[in-house]
Coordinates of C-alpha atoms in Angstrom, one line a residue:
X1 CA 79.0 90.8 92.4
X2 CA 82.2 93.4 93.0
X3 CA 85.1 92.1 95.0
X4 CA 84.7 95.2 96.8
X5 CA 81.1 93.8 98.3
X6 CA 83.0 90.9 99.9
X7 CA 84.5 93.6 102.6
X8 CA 82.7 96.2 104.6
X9 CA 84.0 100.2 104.1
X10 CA 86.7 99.7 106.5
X11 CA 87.9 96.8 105.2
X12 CA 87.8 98.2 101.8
X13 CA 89.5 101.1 102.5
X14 CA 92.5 99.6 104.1
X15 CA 93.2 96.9 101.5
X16 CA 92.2 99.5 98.8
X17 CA 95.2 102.0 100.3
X18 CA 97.7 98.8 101.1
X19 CA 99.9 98.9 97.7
X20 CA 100.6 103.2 98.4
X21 CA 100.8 101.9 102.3
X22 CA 103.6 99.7 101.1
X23 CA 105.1 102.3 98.9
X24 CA 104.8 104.9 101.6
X25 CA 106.3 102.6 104.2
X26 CA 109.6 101.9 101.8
X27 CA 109.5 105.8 101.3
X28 CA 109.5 106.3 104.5
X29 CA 113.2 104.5 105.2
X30 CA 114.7 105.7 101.9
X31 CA 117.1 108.2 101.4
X32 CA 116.8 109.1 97.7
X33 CA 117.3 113.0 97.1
X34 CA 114.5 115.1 95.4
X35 CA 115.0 113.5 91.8
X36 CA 115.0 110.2 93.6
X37 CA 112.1 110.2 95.2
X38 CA 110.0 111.6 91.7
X39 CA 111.5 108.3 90.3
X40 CA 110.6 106.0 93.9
X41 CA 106.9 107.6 93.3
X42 CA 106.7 107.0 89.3
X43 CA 107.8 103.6 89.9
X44 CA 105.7 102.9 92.7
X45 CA 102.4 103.6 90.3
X46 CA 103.5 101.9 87.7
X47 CA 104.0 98.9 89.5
X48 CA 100.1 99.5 91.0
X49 CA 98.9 99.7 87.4
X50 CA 100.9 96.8 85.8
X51 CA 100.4 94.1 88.3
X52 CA 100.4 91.3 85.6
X53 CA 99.3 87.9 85.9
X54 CA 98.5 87.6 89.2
X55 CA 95.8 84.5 88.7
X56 CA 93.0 84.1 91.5
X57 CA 93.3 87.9 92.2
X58 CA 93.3 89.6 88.8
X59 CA 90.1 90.6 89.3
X60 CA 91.0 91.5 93.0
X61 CA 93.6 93.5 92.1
X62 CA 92.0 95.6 89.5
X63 CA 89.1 96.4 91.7
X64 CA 92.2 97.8 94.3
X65 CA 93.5 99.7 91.1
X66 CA 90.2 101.7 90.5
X67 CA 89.9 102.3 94.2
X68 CA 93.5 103.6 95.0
X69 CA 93.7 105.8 91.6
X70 CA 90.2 107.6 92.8
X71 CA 91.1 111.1 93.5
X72 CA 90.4 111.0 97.2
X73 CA 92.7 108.1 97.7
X74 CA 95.4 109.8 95.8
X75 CA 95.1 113.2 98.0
X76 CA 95.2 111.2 101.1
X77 CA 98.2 109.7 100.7
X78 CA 100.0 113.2 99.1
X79 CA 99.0 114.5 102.2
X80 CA 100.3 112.7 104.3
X81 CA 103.6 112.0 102.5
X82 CA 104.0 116.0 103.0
X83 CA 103.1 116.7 106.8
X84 CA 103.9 113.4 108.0
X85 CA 107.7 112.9 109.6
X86 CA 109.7 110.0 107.9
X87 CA 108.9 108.3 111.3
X88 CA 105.2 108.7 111.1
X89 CA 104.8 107.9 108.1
X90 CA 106.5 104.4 108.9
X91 CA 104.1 103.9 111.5
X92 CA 100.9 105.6 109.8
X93 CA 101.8 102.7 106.7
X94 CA 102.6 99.5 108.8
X95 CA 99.3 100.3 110.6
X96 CA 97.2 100.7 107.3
X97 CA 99.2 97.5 106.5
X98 CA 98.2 95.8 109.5
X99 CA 94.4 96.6 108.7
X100 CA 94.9 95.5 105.4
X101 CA 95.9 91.8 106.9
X102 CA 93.1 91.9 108.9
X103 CA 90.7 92.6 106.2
X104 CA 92.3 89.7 103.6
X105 CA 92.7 87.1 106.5
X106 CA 89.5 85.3 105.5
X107 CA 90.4 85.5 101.5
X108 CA 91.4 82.0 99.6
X109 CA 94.9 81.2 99.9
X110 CA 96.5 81.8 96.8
X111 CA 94.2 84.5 95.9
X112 CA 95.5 86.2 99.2
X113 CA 99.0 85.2 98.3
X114 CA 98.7 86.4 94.6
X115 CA 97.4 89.9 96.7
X116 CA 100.1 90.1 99.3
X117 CA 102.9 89.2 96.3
X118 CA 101.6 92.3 93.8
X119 CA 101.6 95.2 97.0
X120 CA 104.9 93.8 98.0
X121 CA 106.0 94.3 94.3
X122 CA 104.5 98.0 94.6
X123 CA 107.0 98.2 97.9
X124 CA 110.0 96.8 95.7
X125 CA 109.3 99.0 92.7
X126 CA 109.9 101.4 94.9
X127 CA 112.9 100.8 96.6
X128 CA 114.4 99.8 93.3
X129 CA 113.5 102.7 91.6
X130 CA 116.1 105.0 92.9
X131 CA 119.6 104.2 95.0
X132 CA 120.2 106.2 98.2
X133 CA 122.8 108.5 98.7
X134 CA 125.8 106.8 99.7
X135 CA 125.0 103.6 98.8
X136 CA 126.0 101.4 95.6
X137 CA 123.4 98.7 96.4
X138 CA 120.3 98.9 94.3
X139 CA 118.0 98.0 97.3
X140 CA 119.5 100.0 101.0
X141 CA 120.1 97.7 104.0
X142 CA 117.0 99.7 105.3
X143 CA 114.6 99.2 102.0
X144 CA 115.5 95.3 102.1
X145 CA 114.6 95.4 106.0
X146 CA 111.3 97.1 105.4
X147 CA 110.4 95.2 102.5
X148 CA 110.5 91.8 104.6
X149 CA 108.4 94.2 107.4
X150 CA 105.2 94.7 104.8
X151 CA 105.4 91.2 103.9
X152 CA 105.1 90.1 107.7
X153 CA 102.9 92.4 108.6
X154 CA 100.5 91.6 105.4
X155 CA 100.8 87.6 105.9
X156 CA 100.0 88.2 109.9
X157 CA 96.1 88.3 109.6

């Protein structure tokens, strides 16, 4: 049996999109310049595709991986990231993150913990990956701030 046939489509779906949700949402507060936000989105999928040991969700996880790599995923979430406002696209990913909670509410706890510790990693990738202008810190006052936002809104379910 696929992990994916333990959710229905919507379900899916939403926890399938929640690591580039969390990406998008830390994206969405950062400040980073042109060459920084190449290096927030490079980091950002590489954190997606190394997850590593992440125990009663490995297999979990690398369903996710397949799913959110699929071409239709991946031009979803381009598309947005271009017509969406910074603001919206806060709002559009703390609402895919909310559905995401939703959907792993009813998972094992530390296989939802193991779940909700990798797509906050995907966020933190991110937000390390490049400083924003005018700051010195690694991680902005507003990164740090939304980072502790996904993890709220993903352990809410």
């Amino acid at each position: 049996m696929s992990e994916k046939d333990r959710f229905d489509a919507s379900a899916w779906k939403s926890i399938a999109e929640a690591p580039l949700s969390a990406g998008m949402a830390v994206f969405s507060v950062s400040h980073p310049g042109p060459i920084g936000i190449i290096k927030e989105l490079r980091a950002a999928n590489r954190a997606m595709k190394h997850p590593g040991d992440r125990g009663p969700a490995n297999q979990l996880i690398a369903e996710i991986q397949d799913a959110a790599a699929s071409q239709a995923v991946q031009d979803d979430m381009q598309k947005q990231v271009k017509s969406l406002s910074k603001d919206k696209m806060r709002r559009t990913a703390i609402g895919d993150l909310q559905a995401a909670s939703r959907a792993i509410a009813g998972l094992p706890e530390d296989e939802k913990n193991a779940l909700i510790d990798w797509v906050v990693d995907v966020g933190r990738a991110t937000a390390e990956a490049a400083s924003d202008r005018g700051e010195s810190a690694k991680i902005s006052d507003t990164e740090a701030e939304m980072l502790r936002t996904i993890e709220d809104t993903l352990r809410s379910g």
